[in-house]
XYZ file of C-alpha atoms in Angstrom:
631
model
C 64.495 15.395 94.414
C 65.456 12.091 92.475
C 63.245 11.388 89.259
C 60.682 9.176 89.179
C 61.864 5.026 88.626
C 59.975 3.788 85.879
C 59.759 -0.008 87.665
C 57.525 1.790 90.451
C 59.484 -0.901 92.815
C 61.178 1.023 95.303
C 58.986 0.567 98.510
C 59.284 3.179 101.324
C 57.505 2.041 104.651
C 57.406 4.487 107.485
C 55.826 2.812 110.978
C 56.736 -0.768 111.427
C 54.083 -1.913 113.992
C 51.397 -4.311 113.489
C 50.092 -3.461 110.633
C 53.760 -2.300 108.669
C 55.384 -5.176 109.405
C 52.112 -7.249 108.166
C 52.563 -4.900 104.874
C 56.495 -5.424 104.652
C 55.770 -9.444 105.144
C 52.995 -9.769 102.564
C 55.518 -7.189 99.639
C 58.349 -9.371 100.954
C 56.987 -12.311 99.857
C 56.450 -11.154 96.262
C 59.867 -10.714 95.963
C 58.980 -7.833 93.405
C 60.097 -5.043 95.547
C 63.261 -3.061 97.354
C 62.017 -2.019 100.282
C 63.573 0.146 102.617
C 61.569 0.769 106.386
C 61.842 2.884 109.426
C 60.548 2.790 113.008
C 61.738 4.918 116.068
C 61.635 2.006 117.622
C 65.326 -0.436 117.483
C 63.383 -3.546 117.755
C 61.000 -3.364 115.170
C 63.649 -2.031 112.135
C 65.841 -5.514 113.910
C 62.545 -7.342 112.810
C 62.457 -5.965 109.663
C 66.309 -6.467 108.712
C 65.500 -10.110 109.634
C 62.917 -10.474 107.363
C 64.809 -9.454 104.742
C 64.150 -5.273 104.629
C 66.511 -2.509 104.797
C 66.450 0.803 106.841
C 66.655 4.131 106.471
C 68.218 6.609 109.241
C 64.670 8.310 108.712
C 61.327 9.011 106.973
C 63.625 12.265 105.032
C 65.799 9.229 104.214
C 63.361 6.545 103.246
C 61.529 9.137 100.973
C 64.547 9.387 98.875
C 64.610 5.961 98.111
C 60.575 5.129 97.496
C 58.660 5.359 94.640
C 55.543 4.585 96.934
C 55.901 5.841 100.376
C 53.355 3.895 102.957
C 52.805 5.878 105.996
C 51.316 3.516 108.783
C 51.207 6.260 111.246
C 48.526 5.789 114.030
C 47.395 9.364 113.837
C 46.977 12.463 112.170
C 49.672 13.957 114.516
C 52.074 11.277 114.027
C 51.179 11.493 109.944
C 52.271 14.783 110.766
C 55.266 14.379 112.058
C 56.627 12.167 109.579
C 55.766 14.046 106.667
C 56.542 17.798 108.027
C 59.411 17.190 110.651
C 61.865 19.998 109.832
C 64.896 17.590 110.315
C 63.138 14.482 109.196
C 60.326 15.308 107.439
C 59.677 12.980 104.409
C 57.454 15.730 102.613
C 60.215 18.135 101.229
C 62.156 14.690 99.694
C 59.628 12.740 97.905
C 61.240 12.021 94.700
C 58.833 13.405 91.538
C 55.492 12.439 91.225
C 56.154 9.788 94.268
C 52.777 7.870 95.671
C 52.187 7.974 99.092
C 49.533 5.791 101.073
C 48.530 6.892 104.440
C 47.207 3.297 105.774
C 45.526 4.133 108.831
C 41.905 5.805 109.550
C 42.143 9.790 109.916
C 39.488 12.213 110.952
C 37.007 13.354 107.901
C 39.184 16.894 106.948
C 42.227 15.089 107.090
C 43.280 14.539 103.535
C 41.772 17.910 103.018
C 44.519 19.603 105.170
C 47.262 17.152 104.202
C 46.597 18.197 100.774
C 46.901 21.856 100.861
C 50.259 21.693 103.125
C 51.957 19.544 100.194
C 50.568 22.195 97.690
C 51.702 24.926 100.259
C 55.545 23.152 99.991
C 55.305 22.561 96.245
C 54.553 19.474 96.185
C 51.574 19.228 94.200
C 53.018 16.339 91.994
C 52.828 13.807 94.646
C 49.614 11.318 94.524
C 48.179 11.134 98.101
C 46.194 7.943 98.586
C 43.700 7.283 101.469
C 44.270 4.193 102.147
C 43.574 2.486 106.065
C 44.191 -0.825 106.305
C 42.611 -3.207 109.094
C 44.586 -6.412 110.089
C 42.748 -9.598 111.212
C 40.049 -8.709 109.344
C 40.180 -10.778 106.088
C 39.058 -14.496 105.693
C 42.890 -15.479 106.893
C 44.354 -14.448 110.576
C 47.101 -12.779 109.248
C 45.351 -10.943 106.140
C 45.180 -7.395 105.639
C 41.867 -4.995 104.212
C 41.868 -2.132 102.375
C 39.880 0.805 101.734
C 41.260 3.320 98.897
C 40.252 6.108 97.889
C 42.043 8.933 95.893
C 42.492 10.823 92.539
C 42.566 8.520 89.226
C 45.984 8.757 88.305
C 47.194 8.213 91.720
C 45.279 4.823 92.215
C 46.080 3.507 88.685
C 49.955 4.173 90.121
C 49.230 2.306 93.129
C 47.032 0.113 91.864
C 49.638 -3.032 91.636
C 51.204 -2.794 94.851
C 48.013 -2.330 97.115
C 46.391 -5.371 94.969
C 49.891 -7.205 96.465
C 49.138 -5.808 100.086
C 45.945 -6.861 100.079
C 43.201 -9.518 98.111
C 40.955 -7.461 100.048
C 41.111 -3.951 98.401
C 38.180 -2.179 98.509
C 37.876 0.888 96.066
C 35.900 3.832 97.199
C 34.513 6.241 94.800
C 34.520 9.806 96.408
C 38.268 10.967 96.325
C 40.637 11.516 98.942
C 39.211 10.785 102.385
C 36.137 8.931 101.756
C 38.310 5.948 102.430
C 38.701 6.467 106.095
C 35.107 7.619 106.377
C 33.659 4.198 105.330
C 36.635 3.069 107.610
C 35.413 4.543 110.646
C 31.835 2.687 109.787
C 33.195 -0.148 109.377
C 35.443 -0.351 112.417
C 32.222 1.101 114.801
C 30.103 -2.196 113.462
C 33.502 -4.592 114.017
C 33.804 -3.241 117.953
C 29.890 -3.533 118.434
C 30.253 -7.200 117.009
C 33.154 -8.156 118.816
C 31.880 -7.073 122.093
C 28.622 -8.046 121.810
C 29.794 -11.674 120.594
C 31.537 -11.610 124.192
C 28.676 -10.542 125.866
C 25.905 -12.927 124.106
C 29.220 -15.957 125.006
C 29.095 -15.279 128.608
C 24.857 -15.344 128.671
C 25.572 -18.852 127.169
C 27.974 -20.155 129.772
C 26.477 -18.770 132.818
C 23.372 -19.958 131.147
C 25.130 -23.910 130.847
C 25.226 -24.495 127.437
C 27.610 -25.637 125.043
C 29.688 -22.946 123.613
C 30.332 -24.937 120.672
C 26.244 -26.050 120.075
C 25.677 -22.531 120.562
C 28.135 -21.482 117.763
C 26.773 -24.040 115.652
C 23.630 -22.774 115.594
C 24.040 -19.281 115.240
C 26.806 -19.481 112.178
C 24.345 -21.432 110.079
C 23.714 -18.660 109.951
C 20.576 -17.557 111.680
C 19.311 -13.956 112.527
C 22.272 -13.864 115.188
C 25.343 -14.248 112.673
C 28.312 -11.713 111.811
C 31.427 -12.089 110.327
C 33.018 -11.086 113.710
C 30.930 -13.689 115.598
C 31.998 -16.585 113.117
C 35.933 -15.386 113.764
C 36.069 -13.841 116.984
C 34.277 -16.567 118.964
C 36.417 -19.861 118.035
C 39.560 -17.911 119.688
C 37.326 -17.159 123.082
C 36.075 -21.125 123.030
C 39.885 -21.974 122.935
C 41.373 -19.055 124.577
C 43.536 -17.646 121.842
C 44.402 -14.114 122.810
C 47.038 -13.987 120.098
C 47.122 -10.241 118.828
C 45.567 -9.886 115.957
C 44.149 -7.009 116.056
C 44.822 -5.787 120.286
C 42.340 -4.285 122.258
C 44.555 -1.152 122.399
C 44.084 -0.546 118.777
C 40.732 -1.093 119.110
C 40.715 2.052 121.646
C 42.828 3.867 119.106
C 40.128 3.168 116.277
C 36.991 3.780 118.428
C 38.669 7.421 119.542
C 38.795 8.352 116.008
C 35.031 7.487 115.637
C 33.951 8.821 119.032
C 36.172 12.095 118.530
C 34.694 12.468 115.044
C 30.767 12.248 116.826
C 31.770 14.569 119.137
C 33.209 17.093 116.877
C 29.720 16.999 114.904
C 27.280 16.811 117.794
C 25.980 12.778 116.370
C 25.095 10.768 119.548
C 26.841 6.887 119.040
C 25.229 5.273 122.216
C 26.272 1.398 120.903
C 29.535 2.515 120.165
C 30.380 4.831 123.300
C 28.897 2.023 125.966
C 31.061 -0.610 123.492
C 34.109 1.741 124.235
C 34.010 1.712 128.126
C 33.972 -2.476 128.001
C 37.009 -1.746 125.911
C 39.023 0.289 128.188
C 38.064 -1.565 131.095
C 39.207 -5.009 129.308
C 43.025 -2.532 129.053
C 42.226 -1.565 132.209
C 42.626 -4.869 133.726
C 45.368 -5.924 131.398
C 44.157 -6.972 128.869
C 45.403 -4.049 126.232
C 48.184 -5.984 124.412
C 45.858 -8.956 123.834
C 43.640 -9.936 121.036
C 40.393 -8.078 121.355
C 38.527 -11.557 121.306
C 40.282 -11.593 125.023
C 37.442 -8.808 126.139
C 35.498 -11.987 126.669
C 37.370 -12.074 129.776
C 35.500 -8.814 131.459
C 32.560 -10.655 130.736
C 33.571 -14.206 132.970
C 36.278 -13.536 134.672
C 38.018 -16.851 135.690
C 35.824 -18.890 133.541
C 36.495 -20.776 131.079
C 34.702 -20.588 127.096
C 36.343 -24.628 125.862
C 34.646 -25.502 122.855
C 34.733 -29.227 124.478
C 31.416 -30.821 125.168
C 30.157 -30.114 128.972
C 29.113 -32.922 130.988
C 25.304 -32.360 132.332
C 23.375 -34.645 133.685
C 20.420 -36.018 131.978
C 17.018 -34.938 133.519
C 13.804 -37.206 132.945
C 12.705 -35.113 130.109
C 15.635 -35.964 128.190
C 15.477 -39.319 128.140
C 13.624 -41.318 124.937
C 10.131 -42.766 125.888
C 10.078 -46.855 126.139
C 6.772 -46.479 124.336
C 7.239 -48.584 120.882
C 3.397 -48.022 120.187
C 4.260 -44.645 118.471
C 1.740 -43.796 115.569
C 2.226 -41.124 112.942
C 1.492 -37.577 113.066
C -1.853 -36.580 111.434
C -3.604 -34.222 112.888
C -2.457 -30.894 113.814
C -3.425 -28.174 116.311
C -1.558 -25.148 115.741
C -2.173 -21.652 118.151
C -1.417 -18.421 116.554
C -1.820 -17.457 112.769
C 0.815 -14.241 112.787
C 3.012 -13.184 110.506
C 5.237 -16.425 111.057
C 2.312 -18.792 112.094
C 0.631 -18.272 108.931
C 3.374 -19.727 106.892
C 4.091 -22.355 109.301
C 0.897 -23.757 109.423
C 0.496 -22.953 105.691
C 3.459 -25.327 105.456
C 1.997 -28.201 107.422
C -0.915 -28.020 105.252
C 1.178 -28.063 101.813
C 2.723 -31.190 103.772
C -0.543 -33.166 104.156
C -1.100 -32.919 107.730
C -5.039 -31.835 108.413
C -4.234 -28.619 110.677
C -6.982 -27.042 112.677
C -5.885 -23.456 113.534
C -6.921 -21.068 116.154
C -6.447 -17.091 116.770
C -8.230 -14.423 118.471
C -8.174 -12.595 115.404
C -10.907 -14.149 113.387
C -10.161 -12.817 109.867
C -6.592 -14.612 110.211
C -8.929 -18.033 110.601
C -10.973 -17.441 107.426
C -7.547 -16.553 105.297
C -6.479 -19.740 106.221
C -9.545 -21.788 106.011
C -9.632 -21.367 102.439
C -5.988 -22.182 101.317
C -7.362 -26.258 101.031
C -9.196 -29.135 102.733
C -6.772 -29.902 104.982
C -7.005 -26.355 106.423
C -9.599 -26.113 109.258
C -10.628 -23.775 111.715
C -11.556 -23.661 115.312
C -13.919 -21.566 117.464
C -11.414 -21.695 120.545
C -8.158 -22.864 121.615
C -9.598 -26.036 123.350
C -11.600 -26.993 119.877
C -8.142 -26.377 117.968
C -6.232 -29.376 120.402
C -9.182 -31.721 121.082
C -8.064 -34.076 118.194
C -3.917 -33.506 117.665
C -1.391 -35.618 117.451
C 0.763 -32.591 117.433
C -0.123 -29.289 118.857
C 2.099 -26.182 117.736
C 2.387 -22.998 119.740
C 3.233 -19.961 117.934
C 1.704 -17.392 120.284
C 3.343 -14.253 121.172
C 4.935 -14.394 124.384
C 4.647 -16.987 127.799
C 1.841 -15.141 129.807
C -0.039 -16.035 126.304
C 0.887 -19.823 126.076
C -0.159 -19.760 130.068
C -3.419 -18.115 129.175
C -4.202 -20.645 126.376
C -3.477 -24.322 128.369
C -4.424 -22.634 131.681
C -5.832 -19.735 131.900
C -8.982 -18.295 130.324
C -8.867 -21.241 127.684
C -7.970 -23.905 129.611
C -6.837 -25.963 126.587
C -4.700 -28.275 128.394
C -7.944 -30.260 129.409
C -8.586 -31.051 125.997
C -4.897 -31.996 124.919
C -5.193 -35.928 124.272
C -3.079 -37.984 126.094
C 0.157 -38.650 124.872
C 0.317 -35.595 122.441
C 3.291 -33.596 121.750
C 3.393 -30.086 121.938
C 5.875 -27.738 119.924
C 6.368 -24.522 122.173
C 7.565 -22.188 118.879
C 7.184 -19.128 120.627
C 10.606 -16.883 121.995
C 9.706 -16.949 125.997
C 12.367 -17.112 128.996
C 13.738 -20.595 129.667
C 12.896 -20.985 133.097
C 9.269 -20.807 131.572
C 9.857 -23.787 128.982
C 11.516 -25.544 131.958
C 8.815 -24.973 134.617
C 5.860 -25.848 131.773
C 7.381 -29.178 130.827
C 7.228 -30.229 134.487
C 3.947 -28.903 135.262
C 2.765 -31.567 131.594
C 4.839 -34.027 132.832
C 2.725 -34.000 136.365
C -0.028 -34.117 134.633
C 0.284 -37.931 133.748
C -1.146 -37.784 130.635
C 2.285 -38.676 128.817
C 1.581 -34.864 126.671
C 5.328 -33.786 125.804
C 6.339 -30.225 125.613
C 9.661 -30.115 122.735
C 10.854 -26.747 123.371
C 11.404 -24.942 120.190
C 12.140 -21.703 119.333
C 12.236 -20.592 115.288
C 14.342 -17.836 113.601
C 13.932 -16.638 109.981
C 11.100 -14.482 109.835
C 7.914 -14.340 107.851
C 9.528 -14.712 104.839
C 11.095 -17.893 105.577
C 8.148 -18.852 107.788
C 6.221 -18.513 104.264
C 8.499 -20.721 102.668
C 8.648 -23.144 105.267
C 12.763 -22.534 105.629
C 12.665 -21.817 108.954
C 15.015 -23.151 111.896
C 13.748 -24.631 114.940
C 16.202 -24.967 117.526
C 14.719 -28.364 120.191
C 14.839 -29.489 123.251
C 13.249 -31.703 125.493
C 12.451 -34.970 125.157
C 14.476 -37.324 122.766
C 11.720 -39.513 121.695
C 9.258 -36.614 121.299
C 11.728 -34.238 119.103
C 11.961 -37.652 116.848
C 8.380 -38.412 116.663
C 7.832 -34.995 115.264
C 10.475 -35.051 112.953
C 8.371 -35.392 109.484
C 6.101 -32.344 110.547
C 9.258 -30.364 111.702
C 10.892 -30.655 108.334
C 7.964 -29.576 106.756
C 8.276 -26.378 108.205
C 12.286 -26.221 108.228
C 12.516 -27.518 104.690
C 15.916 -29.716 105.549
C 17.007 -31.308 108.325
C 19.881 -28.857 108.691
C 17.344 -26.270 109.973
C 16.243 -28.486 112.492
C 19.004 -27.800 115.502
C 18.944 -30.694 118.955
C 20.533 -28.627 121.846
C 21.364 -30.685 124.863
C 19.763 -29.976 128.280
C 16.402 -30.365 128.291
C 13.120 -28.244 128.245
C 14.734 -24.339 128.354
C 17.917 -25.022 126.677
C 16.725 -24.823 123.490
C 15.028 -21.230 124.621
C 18.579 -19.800 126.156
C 19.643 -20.460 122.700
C 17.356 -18.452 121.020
C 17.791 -16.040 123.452
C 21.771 -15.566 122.684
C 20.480 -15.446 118.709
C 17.690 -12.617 120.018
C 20.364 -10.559 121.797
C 22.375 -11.204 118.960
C 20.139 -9.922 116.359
C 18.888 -7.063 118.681
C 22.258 -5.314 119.241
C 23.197 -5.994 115.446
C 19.589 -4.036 114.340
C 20.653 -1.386 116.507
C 24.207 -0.984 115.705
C 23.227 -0.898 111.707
C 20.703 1.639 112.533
C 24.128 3.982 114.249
C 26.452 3.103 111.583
C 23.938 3.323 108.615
C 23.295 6.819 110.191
C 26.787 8.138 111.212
C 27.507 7.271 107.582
C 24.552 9.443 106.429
C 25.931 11.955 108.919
C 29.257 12.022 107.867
C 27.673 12.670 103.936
C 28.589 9.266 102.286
C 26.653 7.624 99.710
C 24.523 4.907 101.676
C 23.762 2.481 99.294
C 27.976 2.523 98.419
C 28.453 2.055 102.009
C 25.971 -0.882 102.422
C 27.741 -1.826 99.616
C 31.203 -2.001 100.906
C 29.979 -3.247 104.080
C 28.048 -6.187 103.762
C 31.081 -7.942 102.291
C 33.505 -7.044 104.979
C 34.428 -7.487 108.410
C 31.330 -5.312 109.793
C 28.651 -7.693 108.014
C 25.849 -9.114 110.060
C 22.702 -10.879 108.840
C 20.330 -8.268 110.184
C 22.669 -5.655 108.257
C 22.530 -7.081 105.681
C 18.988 -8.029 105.829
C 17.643 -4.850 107.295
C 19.548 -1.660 105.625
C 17.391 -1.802 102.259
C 14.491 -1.145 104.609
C 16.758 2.132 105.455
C 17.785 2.895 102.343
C 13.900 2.711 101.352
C 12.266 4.611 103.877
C 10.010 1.468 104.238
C 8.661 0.709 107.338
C 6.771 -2.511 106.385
C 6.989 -4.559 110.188
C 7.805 -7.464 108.608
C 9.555 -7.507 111.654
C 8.064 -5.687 113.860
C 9.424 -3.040 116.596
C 7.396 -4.888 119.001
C 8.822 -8.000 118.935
C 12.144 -7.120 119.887
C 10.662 -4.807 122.487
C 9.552 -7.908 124.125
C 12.609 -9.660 123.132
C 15.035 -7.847 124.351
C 12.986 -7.371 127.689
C 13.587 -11.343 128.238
C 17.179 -11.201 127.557
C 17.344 -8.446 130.313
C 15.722 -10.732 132.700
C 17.386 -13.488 131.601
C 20.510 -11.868 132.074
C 19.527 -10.705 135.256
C 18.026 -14.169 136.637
C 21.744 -15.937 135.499
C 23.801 -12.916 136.838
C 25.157 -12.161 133.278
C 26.871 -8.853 132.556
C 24.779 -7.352 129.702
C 25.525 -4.063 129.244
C 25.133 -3.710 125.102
C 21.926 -5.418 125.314
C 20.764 -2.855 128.290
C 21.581 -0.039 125.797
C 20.165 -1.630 122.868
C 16.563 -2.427 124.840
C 16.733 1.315 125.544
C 16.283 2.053 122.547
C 13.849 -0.334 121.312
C 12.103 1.377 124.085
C 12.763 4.793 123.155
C 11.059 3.690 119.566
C 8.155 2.388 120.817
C 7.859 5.697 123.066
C 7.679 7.140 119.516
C 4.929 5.616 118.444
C 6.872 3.036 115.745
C 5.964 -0.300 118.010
C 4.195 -1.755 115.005
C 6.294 -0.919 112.254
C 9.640 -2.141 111.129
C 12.729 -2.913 113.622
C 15.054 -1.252 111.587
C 12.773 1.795 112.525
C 14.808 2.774 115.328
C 17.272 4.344 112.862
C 14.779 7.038 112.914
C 16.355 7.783 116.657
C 19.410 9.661 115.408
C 19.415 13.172 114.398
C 19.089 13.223 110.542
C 18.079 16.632 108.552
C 16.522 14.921 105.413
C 15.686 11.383 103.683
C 18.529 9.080 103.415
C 17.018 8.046 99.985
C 18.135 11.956 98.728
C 21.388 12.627 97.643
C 24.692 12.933 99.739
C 26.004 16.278 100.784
């Protein structure tokens, strides 16, 4: 065995696939390094040469000549082979107190093993580093993420050359092998994302919508967003299936995860309904492609352009000729929940004289006595009879029918000419059908369709986003009184397409957010399962590829034991239900959200329908309090 080089620049890289010849490129670059490489496969060392590398006739051979030895192996057997091969073995050759980085995701005991068979040879002077790396996962196409994890001495060795890998090394306190395991999270929420980001596409083009609108909206971000939506999605608009990171590898990663599951009885329903899209997308192949291509399952033989579709513009689109337009002032808002509270709170702060309605009285004398302009009504019809602007913020359709036509029968006392703001999540063929049935009326009453997202918080604040619909003239006319409850006018999102347009939107953000609770709620708990720190992990991963607003926005509620609804189960119960008929009314493949209303289900069946979303994450099998310490 040589003795160690002082310069630490001698660069041994076994495995020159994807993700070594991404390492080679990015330590080629620096021009710091000698690096020698080999691959079983001809072509890939020819790639390397060209690039400016040099081979060895073997790992045994490379070893010799590395004072770091990467190990890109896609598997513990292959690992295994590379270190341990009596002929070619790189383990009996490592050169004193070498570094070695094994840069893909291994099963939990792993390192543990790997460990003791180095001791076992002698070779308890070599630094093993856990260290998988994930390509296509960075803010760049072609940048590379680390996690590492490992003894001190070995990292501070290492230290330089994985900073030059990668701008995106994470550290992970735990030692050897804790690396992988907040790997394996992170890779289950990045295949979730990625297909459900297919999934929620295809809902919007079978639905007729602009992909790009759609995007818009959702990466502003609202409830919807993930850092796999905002990357993923541009190459499915344009059709990019440039590999990345392939579909194939996403197999390879999900096996590790799904193995690991298996191996400790932990039930990964997201993740194991995720993997089946997956290996039918190979199936039908699509394997060598991008993983953004398992869009294509999803519509096959459609196209996702991000160019503007042509649609024809229905009556309610077009502005009103009236020039006789007078000013908002007087309000009738339905519904004083958790989010119509602040709204109409809002409109009060604003100026506007609001008369408020809801069957829960107490809700009526809280707000009466927040100010002057804050009025109350006996009944629906009393809350309308004077508005300029009426504001519906009820819980589902069946209760905006009740109120204008059912037991209420508000709509009689609508003025003519009023506008009405249709806040609530229902289906869009509702929104559609009620704008026609106002329209008949001929009272020149104007339905804006106009779904919010932000929750009570933001509701409180009056930061909410309303995404509208509907008529032109009308959306403008209620401008002032929208941006008093969106705050600017960035929050205030115009989707083409009439009444219901604006409602399939929300929808894709609901079916969004649902899957994205859900699939926190499995990762959050396969991490407590596999024993890591959960407020480290949250940690790590709300600034990595497996972020999504409801992660981030949701997991202190885990990692609290607080069950606070301020969302409640409830409301993506009902949610959820819509997307699934929807889905079902558009003939949209939606398989994630199927699994993900199942559980919503399953939660309510437990009795947690009015306490937090996030609740579900009391589904999975867990033997104490995440808030206790980590085996």
């Amino acid at each position: 065995m040589d003795s160690r080089n002082e310069s630490s620049n001698r660069i041994g890289i076994v495995g020159l696939g994807v993700i070594g010849q991404a390492i080679a490129s990015q330590l080629l670059l620096k021009q710091l390094y000698s690096i020698v490489g080999y691959d079983d496969n001809l072509l890939r060392q020819e790639s390397f040469v060209a690039r400016g590398g040099k081979t060895g006739k073997s790992p045994r051979d490379v070893a010799k000549m590395a004072d770091i030895f990467i190990c890109t192996a896609s598997g513990c057997e292959q690992i295994d082979d590379i270190m341990f091969h009596e002929q070619k073995g790189a383990a009996k050759d490592l050169i004193t107190e070498a570094v070695v980085l094994i840069c893909s995701t291994v099963r939990p005991d792993y390192h543990t093993v790997l460990r003791k068979r180095m001791d076992l040879l002698g070779r308890s002077d070599v630094f093993i580093l856990d260290c998988p790396v994930s390509a296509g996962t960075g803010s760049g196409e072609q940048s590379l993420t680390i996690f590492v994890s490992g003894v001190t001495e070995g990292l501070e060795r290492g230290d330089g050359l994985i900073k030059d890998i990668s701008e995106h090394a994470r550290y992970i306190p735990g030692g050897s092998g804790i690396a992988s395991k907040v790997s394996m999270v992170n890779q289950l929420l990045i295949r979730i994302h990625t297909a459900t980001a297919a999934e929620a596409i295809a809902f919007a083009t079978h639905a007729g919508l602009d992909i790009q609108e759609v995007y818009d909206i959702i990466t502003k971000p609202a409830a919807g967003d993930s850092w796999i939506f905002e990357n993923r999605v541009p190459r499915m608009m344009d059709g990019d299936w440039t590999p990345y990171s392939t579909i194939d590898d996403s197999i390879n990663d999900m096996e590790l995860v799904m193995s690991t599951s298996r191996s400790l009885q932990f039930p990964l329903p997201i993740l194991s309904a995720v993997e089946q899209l997956y290996i039918l997308a190979s199936a039908q192949g699509y394997g060598a492609e991008d993983d953004a291509a398992i869009v294509r399952i999803f519509t096959p033989g459609e196209s996702h352009s991000n160019k503007k579709t042509p649609r024809t513009v229905e009556s309610e689109d077009k502005p009103s000729q009236n020039g006789d337009f007078e000013p908002i002032i007087n309000v009738g808002f339905i519904g004083l929940g958790a989010m119509g509270y602040g709204m109409a709170m809002s409109l009060v702060r604003a100026g506007y004289s609001v008369t408020a309605y809801d069957v829960y009285r107490p809700s009526i004398d809280k707000f009466i006595k927040s100010g002057k302009n804050a009025k109350g009504a006996m009944s629906a019809s009393e809350a309308v009879a004077e508005a300029d602007l009426i504001v519906m913020m009820v819980q589902s359709a069946a209760q905006a029918e009740n109120v204008l036509f059912g037991t209420d029968n508000a709509i009689e006392s609508v003025p003519n000419g009023a506008v009405i703001l249709l806040s609530c999540t229902v289906p869009s063929s509702y929104a559609a059908d009620l704008a026609a049935r106002l329209a008949a009326l001929g009272k020149g009453i104007s339905l804006v369709d106009a779904p919010v997202s932000g929750g009570a918080a933001r509701a409180a604040t009056g930061q909410l986003m309303f995404i509208c619909s509907g008529n032109d003239q009308a959306i403008s006319d209620i401008n002032k009184p929208l941006l008093a409850m969106a705050g600017t006018p960035s929050n205030v999102c115009r989707v083409r397409g009439g009444a219901g347009a604006a409602s399939s939107v929300k929808m894709i953000n609901q079916l969004l957010a649902g899957v994205h609770i859900v699939a926190a709620a499995e990762a959050m708990a396969f991490a407590f399962r596999l024993g890591i720190d959960l407020p480290m992990v949250f940690d790590v991963l709300k600034k990595e590829a497996g972020w999504s607003w409801m992660l981030e926005n949701r997991v202190p509620q885990i990692l609290s034991s607080d069950w606070t609804p301020f969302s409640a189960l409830a409301i993506f119960v009902k949610d959820m239900g819509i997307v699934m008929s929807e889905a079902k009314r558009l003939h949209s493949f939606a398989p994630i959200s199927s699994v993900a209303y199942t559980l919503y289900l399953e939660g309510a069946a437990k009795g947690f329908m009015k306490e937090a979303d996030i609740g579900v994450f009391r589904l999975w099998p867990l033997t104490v309090k995440p808030n206790e310490p980590s085996r």
